[in-house]
Short mmCIF file of C-alpha atoms and ligand atoms in Angstrom, two decimals:
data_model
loop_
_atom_site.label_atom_id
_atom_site.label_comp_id
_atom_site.label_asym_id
_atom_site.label_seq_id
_atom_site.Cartn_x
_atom_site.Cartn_y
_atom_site.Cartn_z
CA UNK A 1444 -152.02 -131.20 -171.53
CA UNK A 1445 -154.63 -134.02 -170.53
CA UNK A 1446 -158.00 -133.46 -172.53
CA UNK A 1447 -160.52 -132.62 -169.40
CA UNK A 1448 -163.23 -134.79 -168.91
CA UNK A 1449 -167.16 -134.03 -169.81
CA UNK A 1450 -166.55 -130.42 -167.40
CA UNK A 1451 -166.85 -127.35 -168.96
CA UNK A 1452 -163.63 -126.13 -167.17
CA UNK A 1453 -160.66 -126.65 -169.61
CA UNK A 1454 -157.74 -123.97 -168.17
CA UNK A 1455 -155.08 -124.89 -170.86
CA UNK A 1456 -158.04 -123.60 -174.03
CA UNK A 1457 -156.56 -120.08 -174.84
CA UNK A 1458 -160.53 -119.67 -175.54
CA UNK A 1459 -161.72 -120.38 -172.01
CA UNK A 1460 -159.02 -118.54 -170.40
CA UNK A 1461 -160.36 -115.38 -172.46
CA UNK A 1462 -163.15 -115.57 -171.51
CA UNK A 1463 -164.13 -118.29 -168.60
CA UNK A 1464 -167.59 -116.89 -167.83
CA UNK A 1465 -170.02 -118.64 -169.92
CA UNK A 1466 -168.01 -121.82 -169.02
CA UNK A 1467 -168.17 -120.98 -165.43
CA UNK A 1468 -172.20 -120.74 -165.89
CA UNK A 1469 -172.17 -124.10 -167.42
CA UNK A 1470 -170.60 -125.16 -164.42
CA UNK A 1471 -172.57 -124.07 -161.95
CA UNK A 1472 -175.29 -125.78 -164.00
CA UNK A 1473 -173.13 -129.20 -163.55
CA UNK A 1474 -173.64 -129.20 -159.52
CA UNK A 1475 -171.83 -127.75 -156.42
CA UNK A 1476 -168.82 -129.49 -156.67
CA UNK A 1477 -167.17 -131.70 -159.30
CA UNK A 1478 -164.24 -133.82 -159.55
CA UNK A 1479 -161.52 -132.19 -162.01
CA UNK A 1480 -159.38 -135.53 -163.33
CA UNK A 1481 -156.45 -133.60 -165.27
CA UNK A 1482 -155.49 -131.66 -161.81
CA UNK A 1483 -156.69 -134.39 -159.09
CA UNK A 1484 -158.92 -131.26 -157.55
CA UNK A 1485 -162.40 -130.71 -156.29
CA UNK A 1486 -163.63 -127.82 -158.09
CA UNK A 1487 -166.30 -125.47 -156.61
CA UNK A 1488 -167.51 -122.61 -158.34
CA UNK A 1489 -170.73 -120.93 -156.22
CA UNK A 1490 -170.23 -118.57 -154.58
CA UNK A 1491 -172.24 -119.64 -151.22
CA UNK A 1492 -169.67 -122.32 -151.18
CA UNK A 1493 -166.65 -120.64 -152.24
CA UNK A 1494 -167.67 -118.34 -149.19
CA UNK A 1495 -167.94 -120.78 -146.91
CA UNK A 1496 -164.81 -123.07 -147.76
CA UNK A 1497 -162.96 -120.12 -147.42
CA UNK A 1498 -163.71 -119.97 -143.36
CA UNK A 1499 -163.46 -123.70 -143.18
CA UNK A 1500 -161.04 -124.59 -140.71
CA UNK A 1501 -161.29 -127.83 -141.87
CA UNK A 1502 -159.16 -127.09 -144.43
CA UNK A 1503 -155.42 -125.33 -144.60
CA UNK A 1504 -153.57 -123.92 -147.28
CA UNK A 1505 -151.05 -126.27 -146.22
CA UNK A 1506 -151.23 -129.59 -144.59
CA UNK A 1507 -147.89 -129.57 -143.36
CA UNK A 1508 -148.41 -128.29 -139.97
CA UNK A 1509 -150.15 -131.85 -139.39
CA UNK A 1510 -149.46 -134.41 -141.73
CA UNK A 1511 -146.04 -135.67 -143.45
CA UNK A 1512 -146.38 -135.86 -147.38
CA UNK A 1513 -146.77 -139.89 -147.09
CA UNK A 1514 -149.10 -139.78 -144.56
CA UNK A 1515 -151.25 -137.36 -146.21
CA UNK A 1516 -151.50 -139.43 -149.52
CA UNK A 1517 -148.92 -136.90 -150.97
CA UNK A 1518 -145.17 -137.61 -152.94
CA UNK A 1519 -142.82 -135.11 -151.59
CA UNK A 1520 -141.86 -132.52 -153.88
CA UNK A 1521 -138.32 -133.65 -156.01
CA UNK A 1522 -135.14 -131.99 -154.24
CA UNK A 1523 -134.04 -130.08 -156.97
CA UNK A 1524 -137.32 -127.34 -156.08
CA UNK A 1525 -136.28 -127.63 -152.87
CA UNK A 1526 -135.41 -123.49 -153.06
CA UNK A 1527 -139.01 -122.54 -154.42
CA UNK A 1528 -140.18 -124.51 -151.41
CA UNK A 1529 -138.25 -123.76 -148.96
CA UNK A 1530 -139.31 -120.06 -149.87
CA UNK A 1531 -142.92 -120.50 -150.63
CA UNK A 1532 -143.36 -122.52 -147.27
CA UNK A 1533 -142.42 -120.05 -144.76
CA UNK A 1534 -144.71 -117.24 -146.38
CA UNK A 1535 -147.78 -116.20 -144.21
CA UNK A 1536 -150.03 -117.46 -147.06
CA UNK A 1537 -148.59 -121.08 -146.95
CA UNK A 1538 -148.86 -121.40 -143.33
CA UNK A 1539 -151.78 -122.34 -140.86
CA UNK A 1540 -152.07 -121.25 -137.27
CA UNK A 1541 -149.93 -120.67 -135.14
CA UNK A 1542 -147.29 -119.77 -137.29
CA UNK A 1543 -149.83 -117.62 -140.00
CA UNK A 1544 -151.04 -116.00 -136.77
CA UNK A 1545 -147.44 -115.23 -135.69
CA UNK A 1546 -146.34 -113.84 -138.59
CA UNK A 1547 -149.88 -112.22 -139.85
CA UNK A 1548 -149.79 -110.48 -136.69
CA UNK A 1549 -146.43 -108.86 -136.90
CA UNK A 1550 -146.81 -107.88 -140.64
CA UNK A 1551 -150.81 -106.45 -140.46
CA UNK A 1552 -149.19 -103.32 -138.39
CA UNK A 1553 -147.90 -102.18 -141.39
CA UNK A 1554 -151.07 -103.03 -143.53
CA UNK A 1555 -154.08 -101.09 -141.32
CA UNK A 1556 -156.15 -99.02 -143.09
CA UNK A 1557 -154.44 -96.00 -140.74
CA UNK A 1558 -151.46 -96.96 -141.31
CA UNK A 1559 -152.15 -97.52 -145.19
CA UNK A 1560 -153.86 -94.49 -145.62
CA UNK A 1561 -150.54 -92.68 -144.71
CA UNK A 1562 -149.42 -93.75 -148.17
CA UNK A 1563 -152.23 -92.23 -150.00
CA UNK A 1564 -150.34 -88.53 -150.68
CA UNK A 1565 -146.89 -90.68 -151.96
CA UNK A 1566 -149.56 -93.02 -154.16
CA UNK A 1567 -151.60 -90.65 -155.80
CA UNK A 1568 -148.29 -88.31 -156.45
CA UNK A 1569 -146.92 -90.79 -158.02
CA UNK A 1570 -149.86 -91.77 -160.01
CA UNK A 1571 -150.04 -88.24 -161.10
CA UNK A 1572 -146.27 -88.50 -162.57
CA UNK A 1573 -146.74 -92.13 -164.03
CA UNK A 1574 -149.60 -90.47 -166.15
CA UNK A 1575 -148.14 -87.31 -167.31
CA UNK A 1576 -145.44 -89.37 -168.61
CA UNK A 1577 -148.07 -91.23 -170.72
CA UNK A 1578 -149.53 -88.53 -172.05
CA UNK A 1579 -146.37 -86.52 -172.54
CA UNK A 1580 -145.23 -89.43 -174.51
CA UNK A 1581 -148.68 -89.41 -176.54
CA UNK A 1582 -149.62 -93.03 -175.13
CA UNK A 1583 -147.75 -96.31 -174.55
CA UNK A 1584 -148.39 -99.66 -172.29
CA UNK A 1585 -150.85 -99.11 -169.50
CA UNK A 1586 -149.50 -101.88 -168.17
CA UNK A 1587 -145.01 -101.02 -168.66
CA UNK A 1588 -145.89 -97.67 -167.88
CA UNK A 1589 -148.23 -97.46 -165.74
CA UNK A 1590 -150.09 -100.41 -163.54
CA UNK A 1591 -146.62 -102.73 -163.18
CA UNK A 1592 -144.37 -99.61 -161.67
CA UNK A 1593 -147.23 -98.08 -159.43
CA UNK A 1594 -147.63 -100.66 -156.95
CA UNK A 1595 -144.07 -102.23 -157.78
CA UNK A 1596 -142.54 -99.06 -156.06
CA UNK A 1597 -145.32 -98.78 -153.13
CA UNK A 1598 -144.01 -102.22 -151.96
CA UNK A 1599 -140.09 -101.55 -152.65
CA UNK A 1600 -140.36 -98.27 -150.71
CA UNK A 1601 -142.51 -99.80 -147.82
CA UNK A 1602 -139.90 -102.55 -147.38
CA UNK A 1603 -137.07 -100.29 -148.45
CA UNK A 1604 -135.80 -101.74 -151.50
CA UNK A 1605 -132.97 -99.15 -152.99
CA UNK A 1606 -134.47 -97.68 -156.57
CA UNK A 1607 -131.16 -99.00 -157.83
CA UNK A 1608 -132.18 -102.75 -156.70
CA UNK A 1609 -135.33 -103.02 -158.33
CA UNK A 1610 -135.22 -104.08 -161.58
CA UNK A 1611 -135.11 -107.59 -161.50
CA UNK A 1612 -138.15 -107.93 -158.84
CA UNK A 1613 -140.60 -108.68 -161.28
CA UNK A 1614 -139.16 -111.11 -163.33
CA UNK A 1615 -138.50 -112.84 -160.04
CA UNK A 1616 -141.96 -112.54 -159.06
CA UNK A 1617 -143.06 -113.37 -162.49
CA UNK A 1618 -140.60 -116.59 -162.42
CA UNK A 1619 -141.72 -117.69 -158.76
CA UNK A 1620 -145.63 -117.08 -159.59
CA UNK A 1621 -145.31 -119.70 -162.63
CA UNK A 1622 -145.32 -122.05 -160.01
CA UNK A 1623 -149.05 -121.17 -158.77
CA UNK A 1624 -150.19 -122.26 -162.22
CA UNK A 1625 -152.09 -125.60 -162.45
CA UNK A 1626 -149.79 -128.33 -162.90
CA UNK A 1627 -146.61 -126.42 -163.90
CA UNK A 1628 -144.12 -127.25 -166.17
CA UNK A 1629 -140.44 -128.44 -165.27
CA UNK A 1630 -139.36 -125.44 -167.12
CA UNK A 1631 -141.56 -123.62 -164.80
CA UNK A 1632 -140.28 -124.93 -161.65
CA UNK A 1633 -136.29 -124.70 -162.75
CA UNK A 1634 -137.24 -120.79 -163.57
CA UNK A 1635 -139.00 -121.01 -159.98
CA UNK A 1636 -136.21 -122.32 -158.55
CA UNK A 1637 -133.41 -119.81 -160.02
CA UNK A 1638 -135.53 -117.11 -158.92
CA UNK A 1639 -135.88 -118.11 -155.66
CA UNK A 1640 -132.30 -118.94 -155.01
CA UNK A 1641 -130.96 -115.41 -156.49
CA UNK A 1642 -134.25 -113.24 -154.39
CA UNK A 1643 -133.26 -114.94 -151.26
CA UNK A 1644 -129.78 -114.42 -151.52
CA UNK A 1645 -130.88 -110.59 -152.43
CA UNK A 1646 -132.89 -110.08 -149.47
CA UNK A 1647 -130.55 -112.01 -147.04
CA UNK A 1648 -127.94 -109.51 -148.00
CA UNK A 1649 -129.96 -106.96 -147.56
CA UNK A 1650 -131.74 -107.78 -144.51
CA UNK A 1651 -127.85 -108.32 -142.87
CA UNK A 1652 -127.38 -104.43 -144.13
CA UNK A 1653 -130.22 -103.44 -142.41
CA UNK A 1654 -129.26 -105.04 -139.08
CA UNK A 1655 -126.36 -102.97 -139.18
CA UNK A 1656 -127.86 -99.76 -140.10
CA UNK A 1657 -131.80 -99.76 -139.14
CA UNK A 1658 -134.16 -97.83 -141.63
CA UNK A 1659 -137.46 -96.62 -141.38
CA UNK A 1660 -138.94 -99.21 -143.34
CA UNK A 1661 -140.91 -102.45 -143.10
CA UNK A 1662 -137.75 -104.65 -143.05
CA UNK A 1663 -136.00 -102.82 -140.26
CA UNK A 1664 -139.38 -103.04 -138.57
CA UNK A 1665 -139.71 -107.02 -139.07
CA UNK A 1666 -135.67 -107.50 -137.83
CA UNK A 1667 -136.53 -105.53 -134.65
CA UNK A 1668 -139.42 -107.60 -133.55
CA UNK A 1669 -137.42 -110.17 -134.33
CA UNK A 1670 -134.55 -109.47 -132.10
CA UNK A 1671 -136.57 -108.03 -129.79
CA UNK A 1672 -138.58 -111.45 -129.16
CA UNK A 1673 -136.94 -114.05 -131.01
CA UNK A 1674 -140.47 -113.92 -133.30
CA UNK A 1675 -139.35 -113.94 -136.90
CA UNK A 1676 -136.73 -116.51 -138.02
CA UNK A 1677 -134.31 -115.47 -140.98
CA UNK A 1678 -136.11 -117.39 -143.37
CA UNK A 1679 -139.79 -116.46 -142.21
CA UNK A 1680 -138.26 -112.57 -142.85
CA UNK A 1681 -136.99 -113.57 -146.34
CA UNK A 1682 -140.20 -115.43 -147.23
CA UNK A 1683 -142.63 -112.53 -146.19
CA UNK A 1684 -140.38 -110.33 -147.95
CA UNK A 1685 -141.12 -111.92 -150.82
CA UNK A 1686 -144.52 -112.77 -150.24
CA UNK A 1687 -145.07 -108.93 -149.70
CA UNK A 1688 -143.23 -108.09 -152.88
CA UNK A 1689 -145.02 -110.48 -155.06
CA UNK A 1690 -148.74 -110.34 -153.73
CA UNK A 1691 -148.45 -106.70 -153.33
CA UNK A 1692 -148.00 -106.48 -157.19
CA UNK A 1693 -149.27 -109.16 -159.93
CA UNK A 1694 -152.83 -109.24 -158.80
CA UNK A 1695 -153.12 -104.88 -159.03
CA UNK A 1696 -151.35 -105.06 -162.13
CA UNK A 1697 -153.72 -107.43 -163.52
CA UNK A 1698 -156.37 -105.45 -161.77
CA UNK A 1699 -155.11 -102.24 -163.94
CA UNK A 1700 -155.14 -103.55 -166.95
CA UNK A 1701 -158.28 -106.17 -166.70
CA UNK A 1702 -160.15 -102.93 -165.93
CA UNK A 1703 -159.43 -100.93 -168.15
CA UNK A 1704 -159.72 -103.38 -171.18
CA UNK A 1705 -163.36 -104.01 -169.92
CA UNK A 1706 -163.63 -100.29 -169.83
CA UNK A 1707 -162.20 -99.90 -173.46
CA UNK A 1708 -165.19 -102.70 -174.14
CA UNK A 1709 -168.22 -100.93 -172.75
CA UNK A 1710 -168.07 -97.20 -174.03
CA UNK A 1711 -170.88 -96.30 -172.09
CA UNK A 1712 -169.56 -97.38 -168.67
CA UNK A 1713 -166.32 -95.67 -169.25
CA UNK A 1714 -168.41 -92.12 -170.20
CA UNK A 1715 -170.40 -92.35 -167.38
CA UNK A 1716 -167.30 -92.59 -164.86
CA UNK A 1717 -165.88 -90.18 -167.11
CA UNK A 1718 -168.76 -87.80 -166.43
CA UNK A 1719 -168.83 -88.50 -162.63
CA UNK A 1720 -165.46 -89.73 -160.76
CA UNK A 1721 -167.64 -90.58 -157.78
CA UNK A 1722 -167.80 -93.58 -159.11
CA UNK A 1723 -164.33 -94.39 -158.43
CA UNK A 1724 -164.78 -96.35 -155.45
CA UNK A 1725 -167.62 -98.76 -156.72
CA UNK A 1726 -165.87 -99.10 -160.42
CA UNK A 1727 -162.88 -100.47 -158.55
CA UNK A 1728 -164.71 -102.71 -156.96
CA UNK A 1729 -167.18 -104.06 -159.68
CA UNK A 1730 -164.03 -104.04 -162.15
CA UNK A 1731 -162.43 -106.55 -159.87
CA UNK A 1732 -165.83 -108.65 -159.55
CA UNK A 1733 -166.21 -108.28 -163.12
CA UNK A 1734 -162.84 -109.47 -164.31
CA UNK A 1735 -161.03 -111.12 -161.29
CA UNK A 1736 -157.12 -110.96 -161.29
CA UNK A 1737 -156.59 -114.21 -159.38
CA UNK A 1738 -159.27 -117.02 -160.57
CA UNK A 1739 -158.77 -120.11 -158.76
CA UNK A 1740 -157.35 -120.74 -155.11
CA UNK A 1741 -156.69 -124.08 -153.62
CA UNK A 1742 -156.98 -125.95 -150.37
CA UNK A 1743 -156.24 -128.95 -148.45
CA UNK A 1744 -158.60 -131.23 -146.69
CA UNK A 1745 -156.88 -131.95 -143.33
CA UNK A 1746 -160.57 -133.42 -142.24
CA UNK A 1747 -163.45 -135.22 -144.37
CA UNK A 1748 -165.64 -132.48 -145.86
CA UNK A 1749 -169.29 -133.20 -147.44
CA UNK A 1750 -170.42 -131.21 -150.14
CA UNK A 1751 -174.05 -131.56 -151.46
CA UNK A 1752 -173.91 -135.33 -150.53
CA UNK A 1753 -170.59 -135.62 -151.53
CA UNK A 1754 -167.64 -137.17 -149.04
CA UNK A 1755 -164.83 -135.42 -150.08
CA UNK A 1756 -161.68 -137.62 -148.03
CA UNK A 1757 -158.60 -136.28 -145.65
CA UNK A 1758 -155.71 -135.52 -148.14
CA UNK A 1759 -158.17 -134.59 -151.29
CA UNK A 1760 -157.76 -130.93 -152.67
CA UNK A 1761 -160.44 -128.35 -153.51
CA UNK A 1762 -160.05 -126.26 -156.31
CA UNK A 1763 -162.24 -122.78 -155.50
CA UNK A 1764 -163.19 -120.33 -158.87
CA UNK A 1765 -163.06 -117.16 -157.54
CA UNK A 1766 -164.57 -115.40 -160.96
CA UNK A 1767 -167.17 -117.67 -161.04
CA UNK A 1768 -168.44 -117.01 -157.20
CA UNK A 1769 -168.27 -113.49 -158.82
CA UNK A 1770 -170.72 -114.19 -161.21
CA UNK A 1771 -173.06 -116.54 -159.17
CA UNK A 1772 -176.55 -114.96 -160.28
CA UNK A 1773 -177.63 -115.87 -157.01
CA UNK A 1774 -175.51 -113.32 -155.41
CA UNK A 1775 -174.97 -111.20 -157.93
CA UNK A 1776 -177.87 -109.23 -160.04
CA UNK A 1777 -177.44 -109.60 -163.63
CA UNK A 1778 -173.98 -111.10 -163.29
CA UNK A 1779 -172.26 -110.43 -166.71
CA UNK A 1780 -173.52 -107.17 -166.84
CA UNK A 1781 -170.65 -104.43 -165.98
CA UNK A 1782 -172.03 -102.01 -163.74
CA UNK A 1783 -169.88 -99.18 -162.08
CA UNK A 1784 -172.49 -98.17 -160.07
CA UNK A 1785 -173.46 -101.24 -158.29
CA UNK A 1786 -173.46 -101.08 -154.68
CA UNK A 1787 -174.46 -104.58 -153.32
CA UNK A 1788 -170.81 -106.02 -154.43
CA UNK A 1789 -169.79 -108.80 -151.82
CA UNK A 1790 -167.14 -109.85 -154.48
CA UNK A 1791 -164.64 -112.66 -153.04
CA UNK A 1792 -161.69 -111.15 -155.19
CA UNK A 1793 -159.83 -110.93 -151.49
CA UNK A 1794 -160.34 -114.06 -150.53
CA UNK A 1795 -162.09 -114.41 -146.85
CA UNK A 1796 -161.42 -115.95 -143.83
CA UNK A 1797 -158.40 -116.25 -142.09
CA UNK A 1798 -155.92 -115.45 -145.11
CA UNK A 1799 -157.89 -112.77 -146.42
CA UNK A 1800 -155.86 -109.82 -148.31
CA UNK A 1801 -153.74 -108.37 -145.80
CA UNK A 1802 -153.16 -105.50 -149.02
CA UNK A 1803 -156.69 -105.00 -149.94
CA UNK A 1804 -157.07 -101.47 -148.08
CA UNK A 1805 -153.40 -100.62 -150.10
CA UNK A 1806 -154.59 -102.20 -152.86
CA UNK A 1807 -158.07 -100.45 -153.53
CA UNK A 1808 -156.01 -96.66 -152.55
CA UNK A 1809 -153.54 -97.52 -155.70
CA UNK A 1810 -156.43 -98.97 -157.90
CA UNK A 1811 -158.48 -95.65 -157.18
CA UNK A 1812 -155.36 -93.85 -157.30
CA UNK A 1813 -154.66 -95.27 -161.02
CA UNK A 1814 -157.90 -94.77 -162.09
CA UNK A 1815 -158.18 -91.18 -160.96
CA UNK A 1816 -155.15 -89.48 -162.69
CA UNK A 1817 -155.96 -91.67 -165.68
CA UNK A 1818 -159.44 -89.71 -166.03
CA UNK A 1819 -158.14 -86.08 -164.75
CA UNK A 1820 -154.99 -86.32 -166.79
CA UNK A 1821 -155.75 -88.46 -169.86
CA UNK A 1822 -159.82 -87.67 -170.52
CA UNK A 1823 -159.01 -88.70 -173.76
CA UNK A 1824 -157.60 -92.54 -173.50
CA UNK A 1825 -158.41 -95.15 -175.91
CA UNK A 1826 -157.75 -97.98 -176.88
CA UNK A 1827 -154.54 -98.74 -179.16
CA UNK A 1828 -154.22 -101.93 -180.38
CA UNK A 1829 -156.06 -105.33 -179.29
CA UNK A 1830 -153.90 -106.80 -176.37
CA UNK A 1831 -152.44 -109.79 -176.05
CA UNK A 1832 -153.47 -112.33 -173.29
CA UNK A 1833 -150.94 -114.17 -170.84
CA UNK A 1834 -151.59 -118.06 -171.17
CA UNK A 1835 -152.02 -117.87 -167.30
CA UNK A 1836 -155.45 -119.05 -166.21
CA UNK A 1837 -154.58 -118.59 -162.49
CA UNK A 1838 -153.00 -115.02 -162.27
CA UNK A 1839 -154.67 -113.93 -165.05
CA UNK A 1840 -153.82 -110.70 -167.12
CA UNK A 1841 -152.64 -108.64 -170.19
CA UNK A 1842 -149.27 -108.92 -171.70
CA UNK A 1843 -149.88 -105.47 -171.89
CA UNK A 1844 -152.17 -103.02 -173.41
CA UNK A 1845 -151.43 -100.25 -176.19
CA UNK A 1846 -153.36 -97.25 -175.48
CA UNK A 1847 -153.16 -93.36 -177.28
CA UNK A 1848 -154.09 -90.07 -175.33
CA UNK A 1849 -155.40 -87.84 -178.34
C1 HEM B 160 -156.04 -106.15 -156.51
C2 HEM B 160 -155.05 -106.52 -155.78
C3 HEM B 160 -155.01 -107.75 -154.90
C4 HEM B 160 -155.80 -108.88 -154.95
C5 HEM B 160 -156.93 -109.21 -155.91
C6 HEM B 160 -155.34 -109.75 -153.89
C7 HEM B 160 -155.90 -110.98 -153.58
C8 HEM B 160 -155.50 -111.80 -152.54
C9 HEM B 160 -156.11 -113.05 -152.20
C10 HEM B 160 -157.26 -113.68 -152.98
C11 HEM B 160 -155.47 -113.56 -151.12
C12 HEM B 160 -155.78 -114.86 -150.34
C13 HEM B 160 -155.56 -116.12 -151.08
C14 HEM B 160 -156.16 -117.31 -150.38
O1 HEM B 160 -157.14 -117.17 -149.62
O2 HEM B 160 -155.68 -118.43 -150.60
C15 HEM B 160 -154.44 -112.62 -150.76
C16 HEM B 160 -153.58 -112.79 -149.71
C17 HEM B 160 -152.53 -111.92 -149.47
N1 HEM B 160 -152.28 -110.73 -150.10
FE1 HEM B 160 -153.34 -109.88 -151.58
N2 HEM B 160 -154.30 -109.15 -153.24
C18 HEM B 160 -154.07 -107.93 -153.82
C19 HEM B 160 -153.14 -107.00 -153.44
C20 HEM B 160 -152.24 -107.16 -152.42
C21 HEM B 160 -151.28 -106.17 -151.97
C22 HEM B 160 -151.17 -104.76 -152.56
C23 HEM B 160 -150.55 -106.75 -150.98
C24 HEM B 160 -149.43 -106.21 -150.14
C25 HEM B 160 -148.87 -105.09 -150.25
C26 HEM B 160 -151.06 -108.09 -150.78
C27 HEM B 160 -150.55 -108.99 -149.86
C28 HEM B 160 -151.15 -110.19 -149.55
C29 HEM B 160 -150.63 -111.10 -148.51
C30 HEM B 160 -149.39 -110.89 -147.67
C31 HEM B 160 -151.51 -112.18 -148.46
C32 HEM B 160 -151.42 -113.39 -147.53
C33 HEM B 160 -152.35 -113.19 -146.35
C34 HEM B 160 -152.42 -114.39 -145.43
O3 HEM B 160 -152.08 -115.51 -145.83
O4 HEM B 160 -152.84 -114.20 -144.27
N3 HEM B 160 -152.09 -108.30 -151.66
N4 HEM B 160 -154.48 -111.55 -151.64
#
């Protein structure tokens, strides 16, 4: 991959993706925003700015809604990842207004915090068994056993997936989310691309079952606004299914396991939330400032933008860093300090704005959830074996993380 320039931002150095902070520092150092040559991006990395982008209408997560790829400056992508496209372009998250409104406001019925909440008894239960399975088995991967099928099965049974289907969901989702890396392979994108072919023939098959015989579930739900007003096409069903699947479980895996590695790594924090589980709630949140799952997130500038003096043109791209917005010093006291008890947390880990999390409220219930059975049901955790790090810099996690219960 291209050497980057004089930045301290290099997201292919196995170094900086373990540990991007001190980089991200430098960074901010360097100026509000920066041109990135290997990527063709804008990066921004404080958080005022981050913040603000975010609610920028200015720019869209897709451009396509106004502009053809020519006329925006852009090549087309090549027709044989025509399938991951076709997918990834009907998803809420790809789309700007009115279709994201359309389809936000359909799917955010099911996503409420009432309506969420409702899933609290089923997520902690199953918490509760995930664990005792752990520690039955005398430890294991947090991650195999633990963080990947908690939220893996939330989503599957909200959208009614069949137990017996869902095996192959997450290397789909793994295979389709190699494509939100910077500047992905062509292995990447054929992997993409078989993925998205055999989970939208999956869900097309199942979404014609459901027609015929209705379910309680999310999917059933989506098909009958659907037919009732004509407000979902077949592919915007199949690409929210999706959407729902994946989002609603790489970035709490990563979550899981992020956190408790930086547990593992400051004794003291994890006695003191072993001592009091009150902290629960504000541990989940400063573990996901601390660490954040999902580092960068990109836009399009569908109008000129200035940034600190700097014209940044129709068709550029801006590159935010979410970790490092959660470690501006100027928002955040003592930044690289891990603090379970901190309080005045405005981390951007959910994004803000107009595609904010529509998950977060399900999200921080399974997080908790997690967390809680871990410390009433294995008091006695530790640490295994040094993990091993994805190369990922984007969705950025644990292969997986060896732990013992005593
Ligand atoms: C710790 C866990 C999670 C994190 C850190 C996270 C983070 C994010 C972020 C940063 C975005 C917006 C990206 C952008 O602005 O470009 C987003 C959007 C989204 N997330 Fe999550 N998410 C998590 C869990 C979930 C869960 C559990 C679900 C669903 C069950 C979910 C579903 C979605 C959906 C559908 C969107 C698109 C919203 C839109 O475009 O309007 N996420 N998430």
């Amino acid at each position: 991959m291209a050497a980057p320039s004089d930045l301290a931002f290099d997201p292919w150095d196995p170094a900086f993706v373990a540990d991007p902070y001190p980089a991200y520092a430098e960074l901010r150092e360097q100026g509000r925003v920066r041109y990135f040559e290997p990527t063709d991006q804008w990066l921004v990395a404080h958080h005022a700015d981050v913040s603000a982008l975010l609610r920028d209408r200015r720019l869209g997560r897709t451009y396509q809604h106004r502009f053809g790829h020519e006329e925006f400056g852009r090549t087309p992508p090549p027709p044989e990842h025509e399938p991951f496209h076709t997918l990834n372009d009907h998803g809420m998250l790809d789309l700007e207004p009115p279709d994201h409104t359309r389809i936000r406001r359909l799917v955010s019925k099911a996503f409420t915090p009432r309506t969420v909440e409702r899933l609290r008894p089923y997520v902690e239960r199953l918490a509760g068994e995930l664990v005792d399975g752990l520690v039955a088995a005398g430890g294991g991967d947090l991650l195999r056993d633990v963080a990947e099928p908690l939220p893996v099965a939330v989503i599957a049974e909200m959208l009614g997936i069949p137990e017996s289907d869902r095996a192959p969901l997450r290397p789909w989702s793994a295979d389709i989310c190699g494509m939100y890396e910077l500047n992905p392979s062509e292995e990447a994108a054929a992997k993409a691309v078989r993925a998205s072919v055999e989970f939208s023939d999956y869900l097309r098959d199942l979404i014609a079952e459901r027609r015929k015989n209705p379910g309680d579930d999310l999917i059933s739900g989506l098909i009958a606004a659907h037919d009732e007003g004509d407000r979902l096409t077949e592919q915007e069903m199949i690409s929210t299914c999706v959407l729902l699947l994946n989002a609603g479980h790489e970035a709490t895996v990563n979550s899981t396991v992020n956190g408790w590695w930086a547990l593992f790594r400051h004794p003291d924090q994890l006695a003191a939330l072993r001592a009091d589980h009150s902290l629960v709630p504000t541990a989940v949140e400063e573990l996901m400032r601390y660490d954040t799952p999902l580092q960068l997130f990109e836009r399009w500038v569908l109008d000129e933008i200035e940034i600190d003096g700097q014209v940044i043109p129709r068709g550029a791209e801006i590159a935010m860093l979410f970790g490092s917005a959660n470690h501006d010093p100027a928002v955040f006291a003592d930044p690289s300090r891990l603090d379970l008890a901190r309080r005045d947390n405005p981390h951007i880990s959910f994004s803000a704005g107009i595609h904010y999390c529509i998950g977060a409220p399900l999200a921080r219930i399974e997080l908790a959830a997690s967390m809680t059975a871990l410390l009433d049901r294995a008091p006695t955790l530790r640490l295994a074996a040094e993990p091993v790090r994805k190369p990922n810099f984007v969705i950025r996690g644990l292969e997986g993380l060896e732990v013992e219960v005593a």
